[in-house]
């Protein structure tokens, strides 16, 4: 999976407001029900006083942004009296406008069927949003169907077809969970060398991390064991040559 460029397309007419200190808790998927061009010009139009989204993903796999993640887009607004009708238990429990705690992604198309380029781009974007929120607010959005939603789960009455019957939920969640698993596995791999480094048994932490999956020669294993035994005996280990 490659890296993507996000093109900023918001202008002075793009609708947004304050999150009022709320942290984003969910990612909401939408369908344009039309072309990327129509969506792009609508989100930049002076006559649009009603809607916006943070991102748009095109058939070609381009990613455009209209509203900062720090701000609230006008994508899945709900009147307070309609909140109990939401399919999402999380949305029902929040009892406030879902725009305040969501990040919204529009997708070019009509039925929710994505091109492969578009699927890969939105997969990357979900991960990007998760990383962004972790870095900014220290909050981890779980990559599951409770937190990765469709507009229809917020507003089943008016938005039953958003993002559409062909939206690849199963494939998306499966790929997202694969990647978050890979990430946590990787973190776990460093735990041992970080501990031994803190204990003064390994010196070159960066070097060891770079070779984290490589086998160790017998001499290095033995030197490490020697260091540990000597350290245990509170003896000087400075004569060793292994890094
Ligand atoms: Zn929608």
Tab-separated table of C-alpha atoms and ligand atoms in Angstrom:
chain	number	residue	atom	x	y	z
A	1	UNK	CA	0.000	0.000	0.000
A	2	UNK	CA	1.530	3.254	-1.139
A	3	UNK	CA	1.295	6.710	0.314
A	4	UNK	CA	-1.227	9.307	-0.799
A	5	UNK	CA	-1.319	13.067	-1.198
A	6	UNK	CA	-4.294	14.866	0.286
A	7	UNK	CA	-5.313	17.842	-1.813
A	8	UNK	CA	-6.813	20.746	0.158
A	9	UNK	CA	-9.967	21.972	-1.644
A	10	UNK	CA	-11.876	23.888	1.042
A	11	UNK	CA	-12.576	27.539	0.192
A	12	UNK	CA	-14.278	30.559	1.791
A	13	UNK	CA	-17.722	29.086	1.023
A	14	UNK	CA	-17.098	25.616	2.478
A	15	UNK	CA	-19.385	24.978	5.453
A	16	UNK	CA	-17.873	24.063	8.822
A	17	UNK	CA	-18.199	24.923	12.486
A	18	UNK	CA	-16.567	24.246	15.837
A	19	UNK	CA	-16.532	20.777	17.399
A	20	UNK	CA	-17.106	22.529	20.714
A	21	UNK	CA	-14.221	20.614	22.301
A	22	UNK	CA	-15.537	17.190	21.297
A	23	UNK	CA	-13.005	14.559	20.200
A	24	UNK	CA	-13.795	12.602	16.998
A	25	UNK	CA	-15.036	9.135	17.989
A	26	UNK	CA	-16.348	7.730	14.691
A	27	UNK	CA	-15.591	7.762	10.958
A	28	UNK	CA	-18.695	8.022	8.754
A	29	UNK	CA	-18.767	6.833	5.139
A	30	UNK	CA	-20.954	8.508	2.502
A	31	UNK	CA	-21.731	8.227	-1.197
A	32	UNK	CA	-21.897	11.323	-3.423
A	33	UNK	CA	-24.651	9.805	-5.586
A	34	UNK	CA	-22.911	11.468	-8.516
A	35	UNK	CA	-19.494	12.449	-9.812
A	36	UNK	CA	-16.528	13.728	-7.816
A	37	UNK	CA	-16.695	16.952	-9.854
A	38	UNK	CA	-20.295	17.622	-8.803
A	39	UNK	CA	-19.436	17.039	-5.145
A	40	UNK	CA	-16.291	19.158	-5.363
A	41	UNK	CA	-18.104	22.141	-6.874
A	42	UNK	CA	-21.000	21.811	-4.385
A	43	UNK	CA	-18.631	21.859	-1.381
A	44	UNK	CA	-17.026	25.033	-2.811
A	45	UNK	CA	-20.214	26.782	-3.887
A	46	UNK	CA	-21.482	30.080	-2.442
A	47	UNK	CA	-25.047	28.755	-2.759
A	48	UNK	CA	-24.365	25.740	-0.525
A	49	UNK	CA	-25.557	26.689	2.959
A	50	UNK	CA	-26.340	23.157	4.072
A	51	UNK	CA	-23.618	20.521	3.726
A	52	UNK	CA	-19.938	19.568	3.617
A	53	UNK	CA	-17.638	16.659	4.474
A	54	UNK	CA	-14.031	16.437	5.604
A	55	UNK	CA	-12.876	14.281	2.667
A	56	UNK	CA	-13.817	13.087	-0.816
A	57	UNK	CA	-12.318	9.962	-2.442
A	58	UNK	CA	-12.627	9.744	-6.243
A	59	UNK	CA	-12.857	6.726	-8.582
A	60	UNK	CA	-9.209	7.352	-9.519
A	61	UNK	CA	-8.131	7.129	-5.881
A	62	UNK	CA	-7.531	10.853	-5.338
A	63	UNK	CA	-8.189	12.255	-1.862
A	64	UNK	CA	-9.534	15.791	-1.467
A	65	UNK	CA	-10.082	17.620	1.808
A	66	UNK	CA	-12.583	20.419	2.523
A	67	UNK	CA	-12.761	20.709	6.314
A	68	UNK	CA	-9.965	20.317	8.879
A	69	UNK	CA	-10.304	17.289	11.162
A	70	UNK	CA	-10.190	19.759	14.082
A	71	UNK	CA	-13.418	21.337	12.789
A	72	UNK	CA	-16.925	19.972	12.380
A	73	UNK	CA	-18.211	19.238	8.867
A	74	UNK	CA	-21.926	19.392	8.059
A	75	UNK	CA	-22.297	15.799	6.927
A	76	UNK	CA	-24.517	13.779	9.252
A	77	UNK	CA	-26.506	16.297	11.227
A	78	UNK	CA	-29.400	14.978	13.264
A	79	UNK	CA	-32.108	16.775	15.188
A	80	UNK	CA	-32.086	15.754	18.837
A	81	UNK	CA	-35.507	14.100	18.515
A	82	UNK	CA	-34.186	11.866	15.677
A	83	UNK	CA	-31.193	10.530	17.652
A	84	UNK	CA	-33.192	7.638	19.246
A	85	UNK	CA	-33.987	6.439	15.693
A	86	UNK	CA	-30.302	5.908	14.808
A	87	UNK	CA	-29.222	2.309	14.153
A	88	UNK	CA	-25.844	2.892	15.811
A	89	UNK	CA	-25.933	2.264	19.569
A	90	UNK	CA	-23.021	4.654	20.020
A	91	UNK	CA	-24.896	7.460	18.252
A	92	UNK	CA	-28.029	6.833	20.355
A	93	UNK	CA	-25.963	6.925	23.544
A	94	UNK	CA	-24.220	10.228	22.700
A	95	UNK	CA	-27.396	12.354	22.685
A	96	UNK	CA	-25.802	15.170	20.659
A	97	UNK	CA	-25.407	16.179	17.010
A	98	UNK	CA	-23.224	13.384	15.476
A	99	UNK	CA	-21.316	15.969	13.414
A	100	UNK	CA	-19.671	17.084	16.660
A	101	UNK	CA	-17.813	13.787	17.148
A	102	UNK	CA	-17.396	12.378	13.622
A	103	UNK	CA	-15.050	12.579	10.632
A	104	UNK	CA	-16.854	12.153	7.295
A	105	UNK	CA	-15.656	10.690	4.000
A	106	UNK	CA	-17.580	11.148	0.735
A	107	UNK	CA	-17.046	8.609	-2.063
A	108	UNK	CA	-17.654	9.207	-5.754
A	109	UNK	CA	-20.352	6.880	-7.131
A	110	UNK	CA	-23.978	5.887	-6.716
A	111	UNK	CA	-24.366	2.372	-5.268
A	112	UNK	CA	-21.317	2.278	-3.019
A	113	UNK	CA	-19.371	0.068	-5.402
A	114	UNK	CA	-15.804	1.408	-5.277
A	115	UNK	CA	-13.048	1.058	-7.868
A	116	UNK	CA	-9.946	-0.771	-6.592
A	117	UNK	CA	-8.010	2.542	-6.630
A	118	UNK	CA	-10.799	4.164	-4.633
A	119	UNK	CA	-10.917	1.289	-2.141
A	120	UNK	CA	-7.156	1.447	-1.528
A	121	UNK	CA	-7.328	5.232	-1.086
A	122	UNK	CA	-10.184	5.132	1.425
A	123	UNK	CA	-8.445	2.302	3.294
A	124	UNK	CA	-5.350	4.489	3.598
A	125	UNK	CA	-7.500	7.494	4.583
A	126	UNK	CA	-9.251	5.625	7.414
A	127	UNK	CA	-5.818	4.739	8.794
A	128	UNK	CA	-4.608	8.331	8.308
A	129	UNK	CA	-7.596	9.683	10.260
A	130	UNK	CA	-7.002	7.166	13.044
A	131	UNK	CA	-3.310	8.199	13.262
A	132	UNK	CA	-4.195	11.898	13.138
A	133	UNK	CA	-6.647	11.607	16.029
A	134	UNK	CA	-4.228	9.523	18.085
A	135	UNK	CA	-1.478	12.127	17.597
A	136	UNK	CA	-3.725	15.132	18.207
A	137	UNK	CA	-5.999	13.940	21.021
A	138	UNK	CA	-4.415	10.689	22.258
A	139	UNK	CA	-7.606	8.836	21.381
A	140	UNK	CA	-7.646	5.541	19.455
A	141	UNK	CA	-10.652	4.980	17.163
A	142	UNK	CA	-11.176	1.195	17.063
A	143	UNK	CA	-11.315	-0.158	13.512
A	144	UNK	CA	-14.643	-1.968	13.908
A	145	UNK	CA	-18.256	-1.568	12.757
A	146	UNK	CA	-19.217	0.249	15.969
A	147	UNK	CA	-16.867	3.102	15.055
A	148	UNK	CA	-16.560	2.870	11.252
A	149	UNK	CA	-20.106	3.701	10.226
A	150	UNK	CA	-22.292	4.445	7.226
A	151	UNK	CA	-24.552	7.484	7.083
A	152	UNK	CA	-27.589	5.142	7.076
A	153	UNK	CA	-26.697	3.979	10.577
A	154	UNK	CA	-27.030	7.548	11.826
A	155	UNK	CA	-30.057	8.582	9.762
A	156	UNK	CA	-31.899	5.432	8.549
A	157	UNK	CA	-35.010	7.398	7.604
A	158	UNK	CA	-33.560	9.958	5.202
A	159	UNK	CA	-30.204	8.352	4.300
A	160	UNK	CA	-30.968	4.651	3.894
A	161	UNK	CA	-28.899	4.538	0.661
A	162	UNK	CA	-25.768	6.258	1.936
A	163	UNK	CA	-23.133	4.944	1.234
A	164	UNK	CA	-25.174	2.362	-0.718
A	165	UNK	CA	-25.896	-1.356	-0.821
A	166	UNK	CA	-22.603	-2.246	-2.561
A	167	UNK	CA	-20.273	-0.490	-0.120
A	168	UNK	CA	-17.517	-3.038	0.743
A	169	UNK	CA	-17.942	-3.126	4.539
A	170	UNK	CA	-16.579	-6.599	5.097
A	171	UNK	CA	-13.483	-6.070	2.959
A	172	UNK	CA	-12.797	-2.641	4.481
A	173	UNK	CA	-13.036	-3.743	8.114
A	174	UNK	CA	-11.023	-6.893	7.408
A	175	UNK	CA	-8.194	-4.883	5.824
A	176	UNK	CA	-8.293	-2.233	8.561
A	177	UNK	CA	-8.035	-4.856	11.295
A	178	UNK	CA	-5.203	-6.612	9.481
A	179	UNK	CA	-3.217	-3.417	9.499
A	180	UNK	CA	-3.886	-2.470	13.086
A	181	UNK	CA	-2.852	-5.980	14.059
A	182	UNK	CA	0.402	-5.687	12.092
A	183	UNK	CA	1.083	-2.388	13.832
A	184	UNK	CA	0.593	-3.701	17.355
A	185	UNK	CA	2.646	-6.814	16.561
A	186	UNK	CA	5.489	-4.609	15.430
A	187	UNK	CA	5.358	-2.555	18.622
A	188	UNK	CA	5.419	-5.711	20.705
A	189	UNK	CA	8.559	-6.907	18.934
A	190	UNK	CA	10.553	-3.965	20.295
A	191	UNK	CA	9.538	-4.491	23.895
A	192	UNK	CA	12.412	-6.881	24.670
A	193	UNK	CA	15.262	-4.853	23.157
A	194	UNK	CA	13.914	-1.678	24.753
A	195	UNK	CA	13.907	-3.368	28.148
A	196	UNK	CA	17.444	-4.760	27.734
A	197	UNK	CA	18.625	-1.332	26.564
A	198	UNK	CA	17.210	0.309	29.696
A	199	UNK	CA	18.920	-2.340	31.800
A	200	UNK	CA	22.241	-1.449	30.151
A	201	UNK	CA	22.624	-4.880	28.539
A	202	UNK	CA	22.187	-3.652	24.925
A	203	UNK	CA	23.920	-0.431	23.877
A	204	UNK	CA	23.022	0.303	20.262
A	205	UNK	CA	19.208	0.393	20.525
A	206	UNK	CA	18.688	1.725	16.989
A	207	UNK	CA	20.926	-0.961	15.488
A	208	UNK	CA	19.130	-3.754	17.317
A	209	UNK	CA	15.726	-2.400	16.259
A	210	UNK	CA	16.796	-2.388	12.619
A	211	UNK	CA	17.738	-6.061	12.889
A	212	UNK	CA	14.699	-6.979	14.958
A	213	UNK	CA	13.711	-9.970	12.778
A	214	UNK	CA	17.214	-11.262	12.034
A	215	UNK	CA	18.686	-14.353	13.677
A	216	UNK	CA	21.530	-13.828	16.166
A	217	UNK	CA	24.886	-15.648	15.816
A	218	UNK	CA	25.949	-17.906	18.661
A	219	UNK	CA	28.752	-15.564	19.776
A	220	UNK	CA	26.300	-12.682	20.224
A	221	UNK	CA	23.808	-14.797	22.133
A	222	UNK	CA	26.604	-15.996	24.425
A	223	UNK	CA	27.970	-12.503	24.976
A	224	UNK	CA	24.502	-11.256	25.872
A	225	UNK	CA	24.051	-14.086	28.329
A	226	UNK	CA	27.466	-13.351	29.791
A	227	UNK	CA	26.494	-9.709	30.238
A	228	UNK	CA	23.318	-10.631	31.977
A	229	UNK	CA	25.102	-13.000	34.343
A	230	UNK	CA	27.840	-10.465	35.071
A	231	UNK	CA	25.275	-7.731	35.608
A	232	UNK	CA	23.496	-10.031	37.965
A	233	UNK	CA	26.723	-10.424	39.875
A	234	UNK	CA	27.223	-6.643	39.774
A	235	UNK	CA	30.518	-6.995	37.915
A	236	UNK	CA	32.110	-4.772	35.301
A	237	UNK	CA	30.991	-5.658	31.757
A	238	UNK	CA	32.865	-2.968	29.870
A	239	UNK	CA	35.333	-5.358	28.227
A	240	UNK	CA	32.652	-6.939	25.997
A	241	UNK	CA	32.727	-6.147	22.313
A	242	UNK	CA	29.160	-6.870	21.282
A	243	UNK	CA	27.006	-3.783	20.734
B	1	LIG	ZN1	-24.366	10.632	3.471
